[in-house]
Coordinates of C-alpha atoms in Angstrom, one line a residue:
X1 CA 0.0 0.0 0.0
X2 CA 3.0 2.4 0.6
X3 CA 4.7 1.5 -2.4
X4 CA 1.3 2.7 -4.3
X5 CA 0.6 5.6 -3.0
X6 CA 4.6 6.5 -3.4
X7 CA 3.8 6.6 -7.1
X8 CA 0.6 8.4 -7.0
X9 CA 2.1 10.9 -5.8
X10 CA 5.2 11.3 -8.0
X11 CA 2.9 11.2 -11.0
X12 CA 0.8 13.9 -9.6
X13 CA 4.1 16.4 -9.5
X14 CA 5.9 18.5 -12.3
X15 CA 8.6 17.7 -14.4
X16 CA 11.5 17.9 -12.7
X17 CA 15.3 18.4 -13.5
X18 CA 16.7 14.7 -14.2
X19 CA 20.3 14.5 -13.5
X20 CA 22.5 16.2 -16.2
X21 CA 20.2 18.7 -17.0
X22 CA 20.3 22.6 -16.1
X23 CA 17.4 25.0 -16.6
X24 CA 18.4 28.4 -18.2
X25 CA 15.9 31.3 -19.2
X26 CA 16.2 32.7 -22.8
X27 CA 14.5 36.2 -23.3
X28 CA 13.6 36.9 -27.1
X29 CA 11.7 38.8 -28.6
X30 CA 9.6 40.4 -25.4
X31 CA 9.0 36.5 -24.1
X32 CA 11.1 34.9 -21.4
X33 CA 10.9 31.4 -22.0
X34 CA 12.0 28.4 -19.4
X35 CA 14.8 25.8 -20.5
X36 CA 16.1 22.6 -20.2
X37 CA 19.5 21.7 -21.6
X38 CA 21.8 19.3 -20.6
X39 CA 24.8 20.1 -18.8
X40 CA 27.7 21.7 -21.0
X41 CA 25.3 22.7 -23.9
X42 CA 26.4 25.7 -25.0
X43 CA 24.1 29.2 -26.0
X44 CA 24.1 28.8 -29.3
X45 CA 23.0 25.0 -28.9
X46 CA 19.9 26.4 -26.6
X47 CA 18.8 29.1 -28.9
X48 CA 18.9 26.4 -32.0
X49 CA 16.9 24.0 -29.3
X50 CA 14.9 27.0 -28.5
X51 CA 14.1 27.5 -32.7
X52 CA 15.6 30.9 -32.2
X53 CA 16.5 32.1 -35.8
X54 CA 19.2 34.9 -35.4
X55 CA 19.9 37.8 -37.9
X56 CA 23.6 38.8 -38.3
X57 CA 23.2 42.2 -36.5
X58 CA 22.0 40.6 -33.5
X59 CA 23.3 41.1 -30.0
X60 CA 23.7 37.4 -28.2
X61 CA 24.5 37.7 -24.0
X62 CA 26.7 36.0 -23.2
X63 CA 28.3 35.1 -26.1
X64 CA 27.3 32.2 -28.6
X65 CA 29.9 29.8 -27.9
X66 CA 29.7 30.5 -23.6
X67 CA 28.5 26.7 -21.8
X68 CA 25.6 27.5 -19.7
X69 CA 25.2 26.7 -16.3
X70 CA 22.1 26.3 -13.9
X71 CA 20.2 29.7 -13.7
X72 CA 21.2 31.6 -16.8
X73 CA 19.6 34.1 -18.4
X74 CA 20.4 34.5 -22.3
X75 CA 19.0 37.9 -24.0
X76 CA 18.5 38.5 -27.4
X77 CA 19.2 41.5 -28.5
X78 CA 17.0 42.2 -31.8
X79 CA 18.9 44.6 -34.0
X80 CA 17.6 46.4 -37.3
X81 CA 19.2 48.2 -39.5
X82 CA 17.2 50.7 -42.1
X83 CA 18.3 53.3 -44.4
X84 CA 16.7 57.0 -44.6
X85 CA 17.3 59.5 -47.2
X86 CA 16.9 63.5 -46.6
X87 CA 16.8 66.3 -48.8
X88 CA 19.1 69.0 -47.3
X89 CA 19.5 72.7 -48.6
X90 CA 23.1 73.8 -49.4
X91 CA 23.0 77.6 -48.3
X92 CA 25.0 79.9 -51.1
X93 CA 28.2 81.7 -50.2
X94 CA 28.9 84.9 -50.7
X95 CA 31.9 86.1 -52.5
X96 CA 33.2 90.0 -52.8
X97 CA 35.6 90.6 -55.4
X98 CA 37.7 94.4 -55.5
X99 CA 37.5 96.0 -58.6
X100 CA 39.5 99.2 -59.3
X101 CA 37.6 100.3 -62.2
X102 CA 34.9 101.1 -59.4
X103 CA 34.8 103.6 -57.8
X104 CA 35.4 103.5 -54.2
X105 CA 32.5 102.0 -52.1
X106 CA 30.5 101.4 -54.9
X107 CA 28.8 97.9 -55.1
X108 CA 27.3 96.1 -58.1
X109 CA 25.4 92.4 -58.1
X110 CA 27.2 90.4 -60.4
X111 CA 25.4 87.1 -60.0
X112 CA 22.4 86.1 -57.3
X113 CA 23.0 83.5 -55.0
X114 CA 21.0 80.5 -55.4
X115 CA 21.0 77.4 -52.8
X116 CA 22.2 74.0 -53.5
X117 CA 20.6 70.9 -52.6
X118 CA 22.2 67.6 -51.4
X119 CA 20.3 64.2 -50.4
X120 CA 22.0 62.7 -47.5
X121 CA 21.6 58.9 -46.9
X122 CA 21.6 57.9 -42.9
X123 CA 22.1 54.5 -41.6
X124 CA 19.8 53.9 -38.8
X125 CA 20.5 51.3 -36.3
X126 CA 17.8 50.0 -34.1
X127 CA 17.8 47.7 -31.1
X128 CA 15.0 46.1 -29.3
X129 CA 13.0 48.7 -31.5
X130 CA 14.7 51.8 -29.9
X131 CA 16.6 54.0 -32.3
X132 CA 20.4 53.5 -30.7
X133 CA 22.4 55.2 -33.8
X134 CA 21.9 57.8 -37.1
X135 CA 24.8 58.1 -39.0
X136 CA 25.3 59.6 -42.9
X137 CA 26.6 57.0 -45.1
X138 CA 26.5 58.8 -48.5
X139 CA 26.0 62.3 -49.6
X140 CA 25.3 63.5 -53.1
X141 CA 24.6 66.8 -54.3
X142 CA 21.8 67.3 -56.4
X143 CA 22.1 70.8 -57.1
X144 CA 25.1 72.8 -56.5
X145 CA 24.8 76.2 -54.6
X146 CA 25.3 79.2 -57.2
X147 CA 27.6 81.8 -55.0
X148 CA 26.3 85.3 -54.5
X149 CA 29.0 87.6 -56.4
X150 CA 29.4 91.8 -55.3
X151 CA 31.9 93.5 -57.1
X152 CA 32.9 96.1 -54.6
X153 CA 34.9 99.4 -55.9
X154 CA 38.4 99.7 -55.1
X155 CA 39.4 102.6 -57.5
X156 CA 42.5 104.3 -55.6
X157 CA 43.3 108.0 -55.8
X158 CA 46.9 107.8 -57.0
X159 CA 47.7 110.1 -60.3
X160 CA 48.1 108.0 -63.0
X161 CA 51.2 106.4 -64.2
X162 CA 52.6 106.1 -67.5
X163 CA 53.2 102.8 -68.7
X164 CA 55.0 102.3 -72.0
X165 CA 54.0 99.3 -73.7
X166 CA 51.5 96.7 -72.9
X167 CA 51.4 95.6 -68.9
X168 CA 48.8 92.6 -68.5
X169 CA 48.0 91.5 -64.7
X170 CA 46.1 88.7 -62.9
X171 CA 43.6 89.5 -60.1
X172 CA 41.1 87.5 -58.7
X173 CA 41.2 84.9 -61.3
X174 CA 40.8 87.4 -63.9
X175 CA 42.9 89.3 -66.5
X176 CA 43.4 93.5 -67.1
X177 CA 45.6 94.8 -69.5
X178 CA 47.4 98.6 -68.6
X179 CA 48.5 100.7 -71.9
X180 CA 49.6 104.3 -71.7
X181 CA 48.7 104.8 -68.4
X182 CA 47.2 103.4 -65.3
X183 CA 44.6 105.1 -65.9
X184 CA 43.4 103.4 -68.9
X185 CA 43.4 99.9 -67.2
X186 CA 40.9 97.3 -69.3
X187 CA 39.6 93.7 -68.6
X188 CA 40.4 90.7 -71.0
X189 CA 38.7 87.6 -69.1
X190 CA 36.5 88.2 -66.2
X191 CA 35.1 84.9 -66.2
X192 CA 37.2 84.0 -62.3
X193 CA 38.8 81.1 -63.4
X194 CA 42.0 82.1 -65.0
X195 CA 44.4 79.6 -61.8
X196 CA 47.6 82.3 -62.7
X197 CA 50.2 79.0 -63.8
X198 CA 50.5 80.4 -67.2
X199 CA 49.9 84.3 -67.9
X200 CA 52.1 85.4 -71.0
X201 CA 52.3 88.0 -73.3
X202 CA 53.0 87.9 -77.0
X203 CA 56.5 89.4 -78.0
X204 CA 54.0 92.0 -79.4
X205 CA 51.7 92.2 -76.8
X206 CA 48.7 91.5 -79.2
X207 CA 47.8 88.6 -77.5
X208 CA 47.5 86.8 -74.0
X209 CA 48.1 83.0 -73.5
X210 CA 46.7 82.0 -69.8
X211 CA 45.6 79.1 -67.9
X212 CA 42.0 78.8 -66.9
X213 CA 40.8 76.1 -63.9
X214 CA 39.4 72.9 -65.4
X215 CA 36.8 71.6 -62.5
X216 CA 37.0 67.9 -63.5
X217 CA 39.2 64.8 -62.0
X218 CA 40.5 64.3 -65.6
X219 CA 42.4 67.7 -66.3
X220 CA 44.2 70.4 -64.1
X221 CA 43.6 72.9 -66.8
X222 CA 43.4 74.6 -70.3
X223 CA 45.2 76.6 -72.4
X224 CA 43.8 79.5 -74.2
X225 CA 44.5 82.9 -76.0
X226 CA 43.0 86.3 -76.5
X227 CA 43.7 89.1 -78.4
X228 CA 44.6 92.3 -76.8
X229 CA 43.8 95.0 -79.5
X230 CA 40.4 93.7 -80.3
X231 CA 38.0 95.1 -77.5
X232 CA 35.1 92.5 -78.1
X233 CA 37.2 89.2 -79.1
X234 CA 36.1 86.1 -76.9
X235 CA 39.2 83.7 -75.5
X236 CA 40.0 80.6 -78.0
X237 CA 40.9 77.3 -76.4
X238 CA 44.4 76.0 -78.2
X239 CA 43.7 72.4 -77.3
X240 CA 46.5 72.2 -74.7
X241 CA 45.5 71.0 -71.3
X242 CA 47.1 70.0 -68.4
X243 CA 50.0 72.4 -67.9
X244 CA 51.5 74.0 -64.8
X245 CA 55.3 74.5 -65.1
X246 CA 55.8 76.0 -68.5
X247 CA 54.6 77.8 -71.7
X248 CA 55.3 80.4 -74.0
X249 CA 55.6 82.5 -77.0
X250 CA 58.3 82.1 -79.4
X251 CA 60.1 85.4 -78.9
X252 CA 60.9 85.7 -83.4
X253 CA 58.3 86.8 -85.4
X254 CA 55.8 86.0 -87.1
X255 CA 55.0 85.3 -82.8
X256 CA 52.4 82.7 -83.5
X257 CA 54.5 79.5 -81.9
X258 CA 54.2 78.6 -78.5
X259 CA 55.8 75.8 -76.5
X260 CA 54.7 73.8 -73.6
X261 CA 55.6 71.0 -71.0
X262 CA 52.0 68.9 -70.0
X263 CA 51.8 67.1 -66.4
X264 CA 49.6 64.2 -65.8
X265 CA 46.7 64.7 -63.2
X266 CA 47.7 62.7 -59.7
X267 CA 45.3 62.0 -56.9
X268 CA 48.8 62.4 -54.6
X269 CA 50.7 65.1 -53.8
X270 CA 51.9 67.9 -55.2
X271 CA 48.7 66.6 -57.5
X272 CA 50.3 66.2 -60.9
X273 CA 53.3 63.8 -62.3
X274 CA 55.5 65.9 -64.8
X275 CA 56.1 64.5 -68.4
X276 CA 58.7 66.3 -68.7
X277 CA 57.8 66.7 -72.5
X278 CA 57.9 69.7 -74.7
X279 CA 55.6 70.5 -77.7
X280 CA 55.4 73.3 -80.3
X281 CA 51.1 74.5 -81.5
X282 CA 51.5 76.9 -84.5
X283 CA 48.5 79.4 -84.9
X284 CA 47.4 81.6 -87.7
X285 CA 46.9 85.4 -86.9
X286 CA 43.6 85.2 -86.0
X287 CA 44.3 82.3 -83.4
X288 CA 43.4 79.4 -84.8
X289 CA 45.3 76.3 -84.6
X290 CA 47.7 75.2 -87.0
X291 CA 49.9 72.7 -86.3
X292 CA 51.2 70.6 -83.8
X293 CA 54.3 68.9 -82.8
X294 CA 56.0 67.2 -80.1
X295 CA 60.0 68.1 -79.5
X296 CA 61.3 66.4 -76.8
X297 CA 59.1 63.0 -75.8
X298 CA 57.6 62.3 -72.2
X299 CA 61.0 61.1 -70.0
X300 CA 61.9 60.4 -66.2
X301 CA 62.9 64.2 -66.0
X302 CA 66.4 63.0 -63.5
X303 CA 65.7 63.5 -59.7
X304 CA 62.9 64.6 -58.5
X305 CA 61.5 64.6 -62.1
X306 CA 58.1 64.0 -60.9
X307 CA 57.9 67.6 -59.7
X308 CA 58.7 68.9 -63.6
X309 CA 61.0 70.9 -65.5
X310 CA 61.2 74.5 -66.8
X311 CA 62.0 75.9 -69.5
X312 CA 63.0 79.8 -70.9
X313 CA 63.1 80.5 -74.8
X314 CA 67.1 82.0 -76.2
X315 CA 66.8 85.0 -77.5
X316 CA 67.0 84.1 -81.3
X317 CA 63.9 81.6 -81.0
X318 CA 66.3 78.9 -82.0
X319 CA 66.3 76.5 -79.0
X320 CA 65.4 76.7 -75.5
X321 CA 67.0 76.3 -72.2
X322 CA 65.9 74.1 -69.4
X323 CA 66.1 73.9 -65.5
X324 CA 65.2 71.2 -63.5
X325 CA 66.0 69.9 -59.9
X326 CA 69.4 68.1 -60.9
X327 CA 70.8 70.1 -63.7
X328 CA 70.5 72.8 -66.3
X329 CA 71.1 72.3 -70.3
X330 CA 69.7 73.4 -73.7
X331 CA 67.0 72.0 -76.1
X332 CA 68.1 72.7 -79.7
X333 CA 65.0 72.4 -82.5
X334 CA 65.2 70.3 -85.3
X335 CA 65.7 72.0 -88.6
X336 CA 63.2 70.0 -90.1
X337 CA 60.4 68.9 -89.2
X338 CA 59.9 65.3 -87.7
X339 CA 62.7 65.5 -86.4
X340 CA 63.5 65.4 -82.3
X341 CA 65.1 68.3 -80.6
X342 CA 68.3 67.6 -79.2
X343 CA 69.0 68.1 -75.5
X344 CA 73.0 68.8 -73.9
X345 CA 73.0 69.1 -69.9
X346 CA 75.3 72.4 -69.6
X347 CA 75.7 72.0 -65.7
X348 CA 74.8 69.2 -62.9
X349 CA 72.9 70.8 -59.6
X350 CA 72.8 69.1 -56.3
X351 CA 69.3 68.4 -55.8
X352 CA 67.6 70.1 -53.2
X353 CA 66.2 67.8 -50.1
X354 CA 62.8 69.5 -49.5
X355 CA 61.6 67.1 -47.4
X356 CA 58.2 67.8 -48.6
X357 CA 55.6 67.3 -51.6
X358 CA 58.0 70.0 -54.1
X359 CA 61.1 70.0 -55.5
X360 CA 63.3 73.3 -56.1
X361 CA 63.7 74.2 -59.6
X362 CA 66.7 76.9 -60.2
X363 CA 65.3 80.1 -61.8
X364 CA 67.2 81.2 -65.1
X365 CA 67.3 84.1 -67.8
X366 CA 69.1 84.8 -70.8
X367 CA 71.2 87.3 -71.0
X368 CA 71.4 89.6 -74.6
X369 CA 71.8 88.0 -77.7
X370 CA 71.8 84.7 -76.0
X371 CA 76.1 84.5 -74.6
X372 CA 75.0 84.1 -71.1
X373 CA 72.6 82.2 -69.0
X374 CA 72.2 83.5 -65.3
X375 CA 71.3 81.0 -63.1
X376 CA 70.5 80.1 -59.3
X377 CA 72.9 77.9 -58.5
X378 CA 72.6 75.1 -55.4
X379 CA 75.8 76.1 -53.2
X380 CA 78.3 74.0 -51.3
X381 CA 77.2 73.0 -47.6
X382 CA 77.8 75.8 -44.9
X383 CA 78.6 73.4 -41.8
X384 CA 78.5 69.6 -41.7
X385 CA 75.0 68.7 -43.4
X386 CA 74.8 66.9 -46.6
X387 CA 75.4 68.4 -49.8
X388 CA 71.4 67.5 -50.8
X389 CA 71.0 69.9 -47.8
X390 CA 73.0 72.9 -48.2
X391 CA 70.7 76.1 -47.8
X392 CA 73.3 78.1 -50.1
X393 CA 72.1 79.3 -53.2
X394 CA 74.1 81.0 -55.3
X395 CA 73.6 83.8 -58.6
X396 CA 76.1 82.6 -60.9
X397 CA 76.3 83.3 -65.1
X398 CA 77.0 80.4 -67.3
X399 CA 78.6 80.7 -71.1
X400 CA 76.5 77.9 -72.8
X401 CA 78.9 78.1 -75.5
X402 CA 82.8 78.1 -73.7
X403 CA 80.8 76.1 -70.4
X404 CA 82.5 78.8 -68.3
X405 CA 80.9 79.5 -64.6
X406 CA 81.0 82.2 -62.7
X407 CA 79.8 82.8 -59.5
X408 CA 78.9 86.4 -59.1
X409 CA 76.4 86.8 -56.2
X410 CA 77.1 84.7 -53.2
X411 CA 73.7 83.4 -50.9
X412 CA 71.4 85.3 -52.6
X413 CA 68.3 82.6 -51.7
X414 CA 66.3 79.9 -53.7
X415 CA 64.3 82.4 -55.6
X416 CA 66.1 84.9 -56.5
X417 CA 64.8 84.7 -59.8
X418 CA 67.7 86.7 -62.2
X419 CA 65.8 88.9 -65.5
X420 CA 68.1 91.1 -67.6
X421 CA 67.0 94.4 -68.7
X422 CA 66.9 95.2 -72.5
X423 CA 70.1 96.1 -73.9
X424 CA 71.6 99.3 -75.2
X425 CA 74.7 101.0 -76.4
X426 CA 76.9 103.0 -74.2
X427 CA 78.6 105.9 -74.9
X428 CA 82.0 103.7 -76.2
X429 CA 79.7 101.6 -78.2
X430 CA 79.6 98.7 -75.7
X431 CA 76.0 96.8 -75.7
X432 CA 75.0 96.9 -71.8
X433 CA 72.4 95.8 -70.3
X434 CA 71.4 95.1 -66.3
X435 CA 70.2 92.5 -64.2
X436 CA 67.5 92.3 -61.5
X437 CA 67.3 89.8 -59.1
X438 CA 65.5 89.0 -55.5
X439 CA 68.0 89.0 -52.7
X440 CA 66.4 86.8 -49.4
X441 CA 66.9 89.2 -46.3
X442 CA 67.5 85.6 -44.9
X443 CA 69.8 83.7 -47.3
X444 CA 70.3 80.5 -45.3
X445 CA 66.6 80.1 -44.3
X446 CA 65.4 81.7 -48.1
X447 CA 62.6 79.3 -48.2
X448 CA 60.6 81.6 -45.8
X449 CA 62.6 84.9 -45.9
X450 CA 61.4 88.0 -47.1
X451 CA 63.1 89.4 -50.6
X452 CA 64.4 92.4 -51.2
X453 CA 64.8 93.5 -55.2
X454 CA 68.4 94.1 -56.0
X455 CA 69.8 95.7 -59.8
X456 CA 73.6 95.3 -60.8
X457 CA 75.2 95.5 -64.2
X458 CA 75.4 92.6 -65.7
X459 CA 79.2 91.9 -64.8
X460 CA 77.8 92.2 -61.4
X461 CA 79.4 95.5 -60.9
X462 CA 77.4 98.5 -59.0
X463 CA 75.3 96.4 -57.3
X464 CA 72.9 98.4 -55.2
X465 CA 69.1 97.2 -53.3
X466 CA 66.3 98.9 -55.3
X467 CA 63.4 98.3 -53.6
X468 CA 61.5 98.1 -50.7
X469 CA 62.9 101.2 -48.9
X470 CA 64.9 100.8 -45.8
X471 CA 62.6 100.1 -42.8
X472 CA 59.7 98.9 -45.3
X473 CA 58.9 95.0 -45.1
X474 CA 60.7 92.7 -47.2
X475 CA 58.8 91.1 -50.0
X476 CA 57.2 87.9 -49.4
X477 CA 59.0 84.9 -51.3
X478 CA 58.6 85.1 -54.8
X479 CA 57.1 83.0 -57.8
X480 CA 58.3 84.4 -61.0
X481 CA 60.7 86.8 -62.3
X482 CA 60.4 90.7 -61.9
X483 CA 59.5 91.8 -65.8
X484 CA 61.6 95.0 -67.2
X485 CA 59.5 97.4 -68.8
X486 CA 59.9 97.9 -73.1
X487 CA 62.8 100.5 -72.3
X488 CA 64.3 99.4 -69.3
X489 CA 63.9 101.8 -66.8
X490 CA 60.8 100.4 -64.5
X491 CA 61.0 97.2 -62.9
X492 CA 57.3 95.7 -62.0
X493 CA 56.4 93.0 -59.1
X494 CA 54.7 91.5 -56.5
X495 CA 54.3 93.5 -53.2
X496 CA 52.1 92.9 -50.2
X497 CA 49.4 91.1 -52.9
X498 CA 49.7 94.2 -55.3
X499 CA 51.1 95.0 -58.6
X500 CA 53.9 97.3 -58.4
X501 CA 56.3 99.3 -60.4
X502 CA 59.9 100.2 -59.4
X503 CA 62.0 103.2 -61.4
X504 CA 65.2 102.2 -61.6
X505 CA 66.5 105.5 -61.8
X506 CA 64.9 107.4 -58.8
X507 CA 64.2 103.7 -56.9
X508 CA 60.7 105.1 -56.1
X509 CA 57.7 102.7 -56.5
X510 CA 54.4 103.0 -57.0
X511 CA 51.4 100.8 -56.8
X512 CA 49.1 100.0 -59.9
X513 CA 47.1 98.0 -58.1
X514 CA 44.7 98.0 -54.6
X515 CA 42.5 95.0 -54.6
X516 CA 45.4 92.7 -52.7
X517 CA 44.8 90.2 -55.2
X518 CA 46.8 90.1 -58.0
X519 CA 48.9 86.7 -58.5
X520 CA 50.9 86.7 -61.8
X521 CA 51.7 89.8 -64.4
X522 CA 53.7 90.3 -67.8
X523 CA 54.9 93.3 -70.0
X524 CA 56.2 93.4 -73.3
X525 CA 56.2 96.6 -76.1

């Protein structure tokens, strides 16, 4: 009778744990659900037991591969993840450009601002149905703002100044031309874009070759002309793209040849890889293209060739001479054509170490009727540092002809920048001419020293600083050459962001410019 009622009473209780088995809780999905496992079975066995289908954003605790033991709890985390797209408005800039044929104060509209619109994609991440993240993943403009444009007046009230010959300028991305005076200052391009790595005058000064800002991935920028005498001619595109160390007019008439070097567009730094090419585009006189024709083929360019090579035309339009971080030679044309141009290195140049994303170049100029190059020579180290290191620079002249070198400025800085006057005949009969040159006020640390302008004769007699005064501030660290005027006696230059002319007589200078803006200039007859 015991032994019966014994088992009615054990088949009147629950189920009960049974040795080797655990009970765990899994919560899922707003449920909390009881267990049973056997001992050692680990979550991701229970939640497969369970029927428990997971997604690959969800959260397991503890882990999938933890053994449970008697009284666990295992959540699932549910996570979601959605995406959300917004329409955004791109709010226009506004832009103020100084223009000197303005009065001052006065303010015109040029072009309305209009605002852009972008659609920005978000990744939203939800868990357990509670927004826990919003992040953009992807943002496209639809419509690109249109900046609001106000030319503001900058006219100075400085007496005009007589220039003789044709003085072009770049400000703002956009071209003036000055003949006979200041006064009668005129715009070629306004369009903005003009980026200031080409800007050259026509032997003649009838016509202006720039550069003008490509915004694409595939090209840097463009080449094109425009005439100077006729007041209503639009720019012409000469085909060239791509071009940011060198081109220029042949300097023999009929002045319709131009050369060129062409980079190729880099995603890296400096954001171009230099071909270190040269090519010859022929146009008729109304600027049209002619013909075309490669001189010197795409090449490694020596050290540092990546960076590019420059290039300055001889005087008799016969040949060319070229600069680039480890030497400086000549390019002879072909006399006919199809031919190659031949190439002779004239002097090997310790390579700069920059230590950076550029490469020094050494600036150059002919002297008259081609018998002298002056040059910016790397100079020997000043202490213990490696030759690749030295921060001498020297002015030296070079014969191409006889290979005889001269130095005959000592430290004068890594952009000095040498430009000989036009020449004349002296009283005894002598052809003289001088040169001007930028002297660093810091010549061991020229990189960032202020310039001064310095003038000598050309056998480096009477040198003497022209310009700024004594107790003005030095002129920032120049990028091109200061141009002579037609006669040789004005010097003009870069100053404080300003257009300036120097007489070389009186040393006084005046300013042609107010807007703080201009980047690049020429002057020819």
């Amino acid at each position: 009778m015991l032994l019966l009622a014994a088992c009615i009473m054990a088949a009147c209780a629950g189920p009960q744990a049974t040795a080797g088995t655990i009970s765990v809780e899994l919560a899922v999905d707003g449920q909390v659900i009881d267990l049973q496992v056997g001992a050692g079975t680990s979550v991701r066995e229970a939640l497969d037991r369970a029927g428990v289908e997971l997604s690959e954003l969800d959260r397991i605790e503890p882990r999938s591969n933890t053994v449970l033991t008697d009284g666990t709890r295992v959540t699932v985390t549910r996570v979601v993840e959605t995406f959300e797209i917004e329409e955004v408005v791109i709010p226009f800039e506004r832009q103020t450009l100084r223009n000197e044929s303005l009065p001052e104060g006065e303010r015109r509209l040029l072009q309305p601002g209009r605002n852009g619109l972008e659609e920005i994609t978000y990744r939203i991440v939800t868990e357990a149905g509670i927004e826990a993240s919003r992040s953009p993943v992807k943002r496209s403009v639809i419509e690109a703002p249109q900046p609001e444009i106000v030319m503001v007046g900058a006219q100075a009230s400085y007496a005009p100044v007589a220039v003789e010959g044709t003085l072009a300028y770049l400000s703002a991305g956009n071209a003036w031309i000055l003949r006979g005076d200041t006064g009668g200052r005129r715009p070629l391009v306004v369009s903005g874009d003009l980026d200031g790595f080409v800007f050259r005058l026509s032997p003649d000064s009838r016509w202006l070759l720039f550069s003008r800002h490509e915004d694409s991935e595939a090209d840097i920028n463009s080449l094109w002309v425009v005439s100077t005498v006729d007041p209503d001619a639009e720019p012409r595109p000469i085909g060239v793209r791509n071009v940011v160390h060198f081109a220029d007019w042949a300097p023999t008439p009929p002045y319709t040849r131009i050369a060129y070097s062409t980079v190729e567009p880099s995603p890296a730094a400096p954001g171009w890889q230099a071909n270190n090419d040269l090519q010859l585009v022929t146009l008729a006189a109304s600027g049209r293209v002619l013909d075309r024709a490669i001189l010197l083929e795409s090449n490694a360019g020596g050290q540092y060739g990546w960076w590019g090579s420059s290039f300055v035309w001889s005087p008799d339009g016969f040949g060319l001479a070229y600069a680039r971080a480890d030497s400086i030679g000549l390019v002879t044309l072909p006399e006919d054509d199809g031919e190659p141009a031949r190439t002779e290195t004239l002097l090997e140049i310790t390579p700069l170490q920059t230590f950076g994303d550029w490469a020094w170049v050494p600036g150059l100029a002919w002297g008259h009727s081609g018998g002298t190059l002056y040059l910016i020579d790397h100079g020997q180290p000043v202490g213990l540092e490696n030759p690749s290191a030295s921060p001498a620079f020297d002015l030296v002249a070079l014969n191409p002809f006889a290979g005889f070198l001269q130095i005959i400025v000592e430290r004068t800085g890594m952009f000095a920048f040498p430009a000989a006057s036009p020449a004349e005949r002296n009283a005894a009969g002598e052809i003289v001419y001088l040169i001007a040159f930028m002297q660093a006020i810091s010549p061991l640390d020229s990189r960032d020293s202020s310039y001064q302008l310095m003038l000598m004769d050309r056998d480096a007699s009477n040198l003497r600083r022209l310009f700024p005064p004594a107790g003005d501030p030095g002129i920032e660290p120049p990028q091109q050459p200061p141009a002579w005027s037609p006669d040789g006696k004005q010097i003009a230059l870069l100053y404080r962001g300003d257009l300036w002319v120097v007489d070389v007589e009186s040393a006084l200078g005046q300013t042609l410019t107010a807007d703080g803006q201009t980047e690049a200039f020429d002057w020819k007859p």
